[in-house]
mmCIF file of C-alpha atoms in Angstrom:
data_model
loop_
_atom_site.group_PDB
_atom_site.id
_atom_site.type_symbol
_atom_site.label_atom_id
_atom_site.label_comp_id
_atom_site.label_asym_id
_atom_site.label_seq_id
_atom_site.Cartn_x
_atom_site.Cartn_y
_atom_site.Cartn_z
ATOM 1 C CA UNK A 1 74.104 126.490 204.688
ATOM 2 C CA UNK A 2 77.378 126.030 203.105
ATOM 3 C CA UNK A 3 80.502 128.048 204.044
ATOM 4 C CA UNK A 4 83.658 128.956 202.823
ATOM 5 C CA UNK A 5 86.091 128.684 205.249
ATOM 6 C CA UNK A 6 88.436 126.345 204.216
ATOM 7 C CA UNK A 7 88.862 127.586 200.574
ATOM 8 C CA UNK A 8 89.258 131.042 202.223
ATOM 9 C CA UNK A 9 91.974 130.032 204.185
ATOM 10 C CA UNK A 10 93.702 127.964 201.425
ATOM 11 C CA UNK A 11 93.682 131.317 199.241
ATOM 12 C CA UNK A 12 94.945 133.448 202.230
ATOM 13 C CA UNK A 13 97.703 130.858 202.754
ATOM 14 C CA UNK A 14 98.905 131.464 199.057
ATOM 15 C CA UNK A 15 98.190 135.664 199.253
ATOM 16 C CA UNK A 16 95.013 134.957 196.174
ATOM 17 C CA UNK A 17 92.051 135.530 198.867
ATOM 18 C CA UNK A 18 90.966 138.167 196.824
ATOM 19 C CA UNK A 19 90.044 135.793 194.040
ATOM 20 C CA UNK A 20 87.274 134.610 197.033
ATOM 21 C CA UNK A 21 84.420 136.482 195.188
ATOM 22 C CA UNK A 22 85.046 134.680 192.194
ATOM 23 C CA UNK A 23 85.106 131.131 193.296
ATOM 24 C CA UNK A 24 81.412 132.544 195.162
ATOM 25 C CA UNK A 25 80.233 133.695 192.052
ATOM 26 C CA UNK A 26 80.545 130.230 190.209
ATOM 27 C CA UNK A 27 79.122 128.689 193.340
ATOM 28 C CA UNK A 28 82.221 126.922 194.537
ATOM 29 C CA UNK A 29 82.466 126.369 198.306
ATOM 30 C CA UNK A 30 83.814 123.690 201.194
ATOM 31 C CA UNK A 31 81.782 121.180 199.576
ATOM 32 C CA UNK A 32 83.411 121.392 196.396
ATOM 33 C CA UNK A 33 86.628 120.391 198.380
ATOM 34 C CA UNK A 34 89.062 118.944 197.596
ATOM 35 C CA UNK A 35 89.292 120.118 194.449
ATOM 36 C CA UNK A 36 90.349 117.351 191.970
ATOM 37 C CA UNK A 37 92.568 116.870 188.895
ATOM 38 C CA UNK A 38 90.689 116.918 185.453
ATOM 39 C CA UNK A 39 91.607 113.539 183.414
ATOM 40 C CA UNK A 40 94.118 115.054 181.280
ATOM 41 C CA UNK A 41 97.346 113.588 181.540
ATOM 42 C CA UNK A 42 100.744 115.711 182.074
ATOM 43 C CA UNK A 43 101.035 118.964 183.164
ATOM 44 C CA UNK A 44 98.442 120.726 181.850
ATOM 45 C CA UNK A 45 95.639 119.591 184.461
ATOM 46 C CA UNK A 46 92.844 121.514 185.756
ATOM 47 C CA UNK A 47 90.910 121.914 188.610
ATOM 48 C CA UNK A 48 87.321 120.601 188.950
ATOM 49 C CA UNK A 49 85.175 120.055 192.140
ATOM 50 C CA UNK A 50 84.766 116.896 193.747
ATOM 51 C CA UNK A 51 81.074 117.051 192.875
ATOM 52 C CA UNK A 52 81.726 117.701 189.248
ATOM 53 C CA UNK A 53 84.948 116.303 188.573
ATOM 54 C CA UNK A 54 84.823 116.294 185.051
ATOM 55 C CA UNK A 55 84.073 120.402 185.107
ATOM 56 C CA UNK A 56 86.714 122.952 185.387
ATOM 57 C CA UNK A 57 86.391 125.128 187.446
ATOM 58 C CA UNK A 58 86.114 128.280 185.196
ATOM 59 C CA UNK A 59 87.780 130.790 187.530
ATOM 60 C CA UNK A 60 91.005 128.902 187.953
ATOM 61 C CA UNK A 61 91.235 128.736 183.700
ATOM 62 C CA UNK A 62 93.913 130.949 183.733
ATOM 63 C CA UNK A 63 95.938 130.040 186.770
ATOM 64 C CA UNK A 64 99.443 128.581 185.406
ATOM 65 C CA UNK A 65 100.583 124.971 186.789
ATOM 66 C CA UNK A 66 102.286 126.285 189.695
ATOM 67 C CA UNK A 67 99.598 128.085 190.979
ATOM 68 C CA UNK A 68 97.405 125.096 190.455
ATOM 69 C CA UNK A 69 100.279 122.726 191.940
ATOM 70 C CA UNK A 70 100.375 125.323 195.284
ATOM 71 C CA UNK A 71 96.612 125.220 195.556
ATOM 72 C CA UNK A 72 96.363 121.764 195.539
ATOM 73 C CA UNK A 73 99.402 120.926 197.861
ATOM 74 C CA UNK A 74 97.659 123.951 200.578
ATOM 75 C CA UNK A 75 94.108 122.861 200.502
ATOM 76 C CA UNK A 76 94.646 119.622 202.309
ATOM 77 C CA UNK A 77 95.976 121.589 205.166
ATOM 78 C CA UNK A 78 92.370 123.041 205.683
ATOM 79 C CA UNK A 79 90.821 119.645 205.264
ATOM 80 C CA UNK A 80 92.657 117.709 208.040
ATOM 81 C CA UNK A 81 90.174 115.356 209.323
ATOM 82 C CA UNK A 82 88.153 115.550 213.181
ATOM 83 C CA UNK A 83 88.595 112.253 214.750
ATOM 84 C CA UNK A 84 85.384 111.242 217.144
ATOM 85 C CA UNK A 85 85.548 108.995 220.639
ATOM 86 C CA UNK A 86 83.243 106.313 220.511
ATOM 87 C CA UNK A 87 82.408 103.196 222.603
ATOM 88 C CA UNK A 88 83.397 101.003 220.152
ATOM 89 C CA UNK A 89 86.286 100.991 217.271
ATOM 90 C CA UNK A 90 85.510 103.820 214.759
ATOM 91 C CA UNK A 91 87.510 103.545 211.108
ATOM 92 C CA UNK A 92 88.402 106.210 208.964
ATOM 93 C CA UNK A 93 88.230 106.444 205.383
ATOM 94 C CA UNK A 94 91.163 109.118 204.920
ATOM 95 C CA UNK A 95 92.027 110.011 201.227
ATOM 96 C CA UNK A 96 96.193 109.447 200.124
ATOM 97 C CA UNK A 97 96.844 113.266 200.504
ATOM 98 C CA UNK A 98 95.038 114.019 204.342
ATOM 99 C CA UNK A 99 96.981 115.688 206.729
ATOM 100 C CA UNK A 100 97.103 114.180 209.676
ATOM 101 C CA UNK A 101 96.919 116.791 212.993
ATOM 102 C CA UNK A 102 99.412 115.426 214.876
ATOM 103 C CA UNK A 103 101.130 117.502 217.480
ATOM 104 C CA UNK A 104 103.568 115.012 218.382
ATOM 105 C CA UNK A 105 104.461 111.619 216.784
ATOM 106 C CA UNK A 106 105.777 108.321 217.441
ATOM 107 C CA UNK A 107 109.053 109.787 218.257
ATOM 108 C CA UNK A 108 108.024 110.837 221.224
ATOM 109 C CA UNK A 109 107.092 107.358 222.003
ATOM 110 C CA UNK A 110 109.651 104.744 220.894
ATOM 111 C CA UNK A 111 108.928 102.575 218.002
ATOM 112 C CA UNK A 112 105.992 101.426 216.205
ATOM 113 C CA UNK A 113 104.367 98.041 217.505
ATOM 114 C CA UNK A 114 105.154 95.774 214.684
ATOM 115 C CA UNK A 115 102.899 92.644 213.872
ATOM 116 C CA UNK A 116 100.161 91.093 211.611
ATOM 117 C CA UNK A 117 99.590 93.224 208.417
ATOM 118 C CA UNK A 118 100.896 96.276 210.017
ATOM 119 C CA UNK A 119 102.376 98.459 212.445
ATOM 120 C CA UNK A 120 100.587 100.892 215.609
ATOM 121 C CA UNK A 121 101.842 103.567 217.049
ATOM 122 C CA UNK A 122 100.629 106.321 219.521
ATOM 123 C CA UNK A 123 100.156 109.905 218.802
ATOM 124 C CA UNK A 124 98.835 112.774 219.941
ATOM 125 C CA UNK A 125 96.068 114.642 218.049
ATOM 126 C CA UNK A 126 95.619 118.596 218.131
ATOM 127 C CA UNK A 127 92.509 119.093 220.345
ATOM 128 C CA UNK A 128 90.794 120.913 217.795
ATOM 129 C CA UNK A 129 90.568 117.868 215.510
ATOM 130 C CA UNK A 130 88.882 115.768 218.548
ATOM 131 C CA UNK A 131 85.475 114.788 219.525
ATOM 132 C CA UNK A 132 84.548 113.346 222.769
ATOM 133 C CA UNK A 133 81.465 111.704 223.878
ATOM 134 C CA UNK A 134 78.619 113.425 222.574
ATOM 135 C CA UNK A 135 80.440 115.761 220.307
ATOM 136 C CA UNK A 136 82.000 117.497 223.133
ATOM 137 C CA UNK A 137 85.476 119.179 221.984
ATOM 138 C CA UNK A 138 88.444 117.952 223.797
ATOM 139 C CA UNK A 139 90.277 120.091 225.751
ATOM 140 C CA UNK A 140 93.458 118.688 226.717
ATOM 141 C CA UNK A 141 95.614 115.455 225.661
ATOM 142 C CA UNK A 142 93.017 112.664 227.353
ATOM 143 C CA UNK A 143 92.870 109.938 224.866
ATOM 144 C CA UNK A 144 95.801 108.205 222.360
ATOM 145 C CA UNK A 145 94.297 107.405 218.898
ATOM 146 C CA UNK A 146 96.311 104.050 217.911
ATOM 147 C CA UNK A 147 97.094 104.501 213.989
ATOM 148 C CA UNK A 148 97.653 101.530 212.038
ATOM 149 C CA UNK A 149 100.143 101.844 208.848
#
C-alpha cells in the first residue's frame, strides 16, 4: 500500500499540508516522488510525477514559480537515500539533487584520499538512513561508508 509520508512532510515543511487532500484526490503519493520538471523551457515549468512525467500535476496548476521552485528544492530532503551493509561492495545510483544524511563530514576527518579517477573520504551517516545485516537498523556510529567523488 502506498503512503504519503514524504510529500506530507515536504508540504508541512513549506506550511501547504493542507493542500494534502488534494494531491490524494488526483492519486499522487511517495511513488510519484520526486516530482519532475515538465519539458518546457524557462520559468514557466510544471510539475509532473516521475511516473508520468509528461503530465502535470493538475493540483499544483496554479502554484506560482516560487512555490514550485520551494517544493522542488524541500522534497529532496524527504527523499534522502537508506544506505544497506552488505558482504560485498554495494553501489548507489543517487540522482544530482539527493541529499546526502550526513551528520558529520570529512572535516571531521582531514582530507579526502586523492587518487585514480577520484577522491574518498569518510563520513558518518545518520542512523536512521542505515541498514545492517539483515535489514536490522543501526543504532549507533559502527560502520564508515567510504564516498567516492
Amino acid at each position: 500500500s502506498a503512503t504519503s509520508r514524504n510529500l506530507f512532510a515536504t508540504l508541512v515543511c513549506l506550511r501547504l499540508e493542507r493542500l494534502i487532500c488534494q494531491f490524494l484526490d488526483e492519486g499522487i503519493d511517495d511513488n510519484h516522488l520526486p516530482f519532475v520538471r515538465s519539458d518546457e523551457t524557462g520559468q514557466n515549468f510544471k510539475f509532473c510525477s516521475r511516473l508520468h512525467p509528461k503530465q502535470p500535476i493538475k493540483c499544483m496548476e496554479g502554484w506560482d514559480r516560487d512555490r514550485i521552485h520551494n517544493f522542488g528544492r524541500t522534497q529532496w530532503f524527504m527523499l534522502a537515500p537508506i544506505f544497506e551493509y552488505t558482504e560485498e561492495v554495494k553501489h548507489y545510483e543517487l540522482q544530482d539533487n539527493c541529499v546526502f544524511p550526513f551528520i558529520r563530514d570529512r572535516d571531521c576527518y582531514g582530507p579526502p584520499i586523492e587518487g585514480g579517477y577520484g577522491s574518498v573520504s569518510k563520513v558518518y551517516i545518520h542512523p536512521a538512513h542505515q541498514r545492517g545485516p539483515n535489514g536490522s537498523v543501526v543504532s549507533d556510529f559502527g560502520w564508515f561508508p567510504q564516498l567516492r567523488h
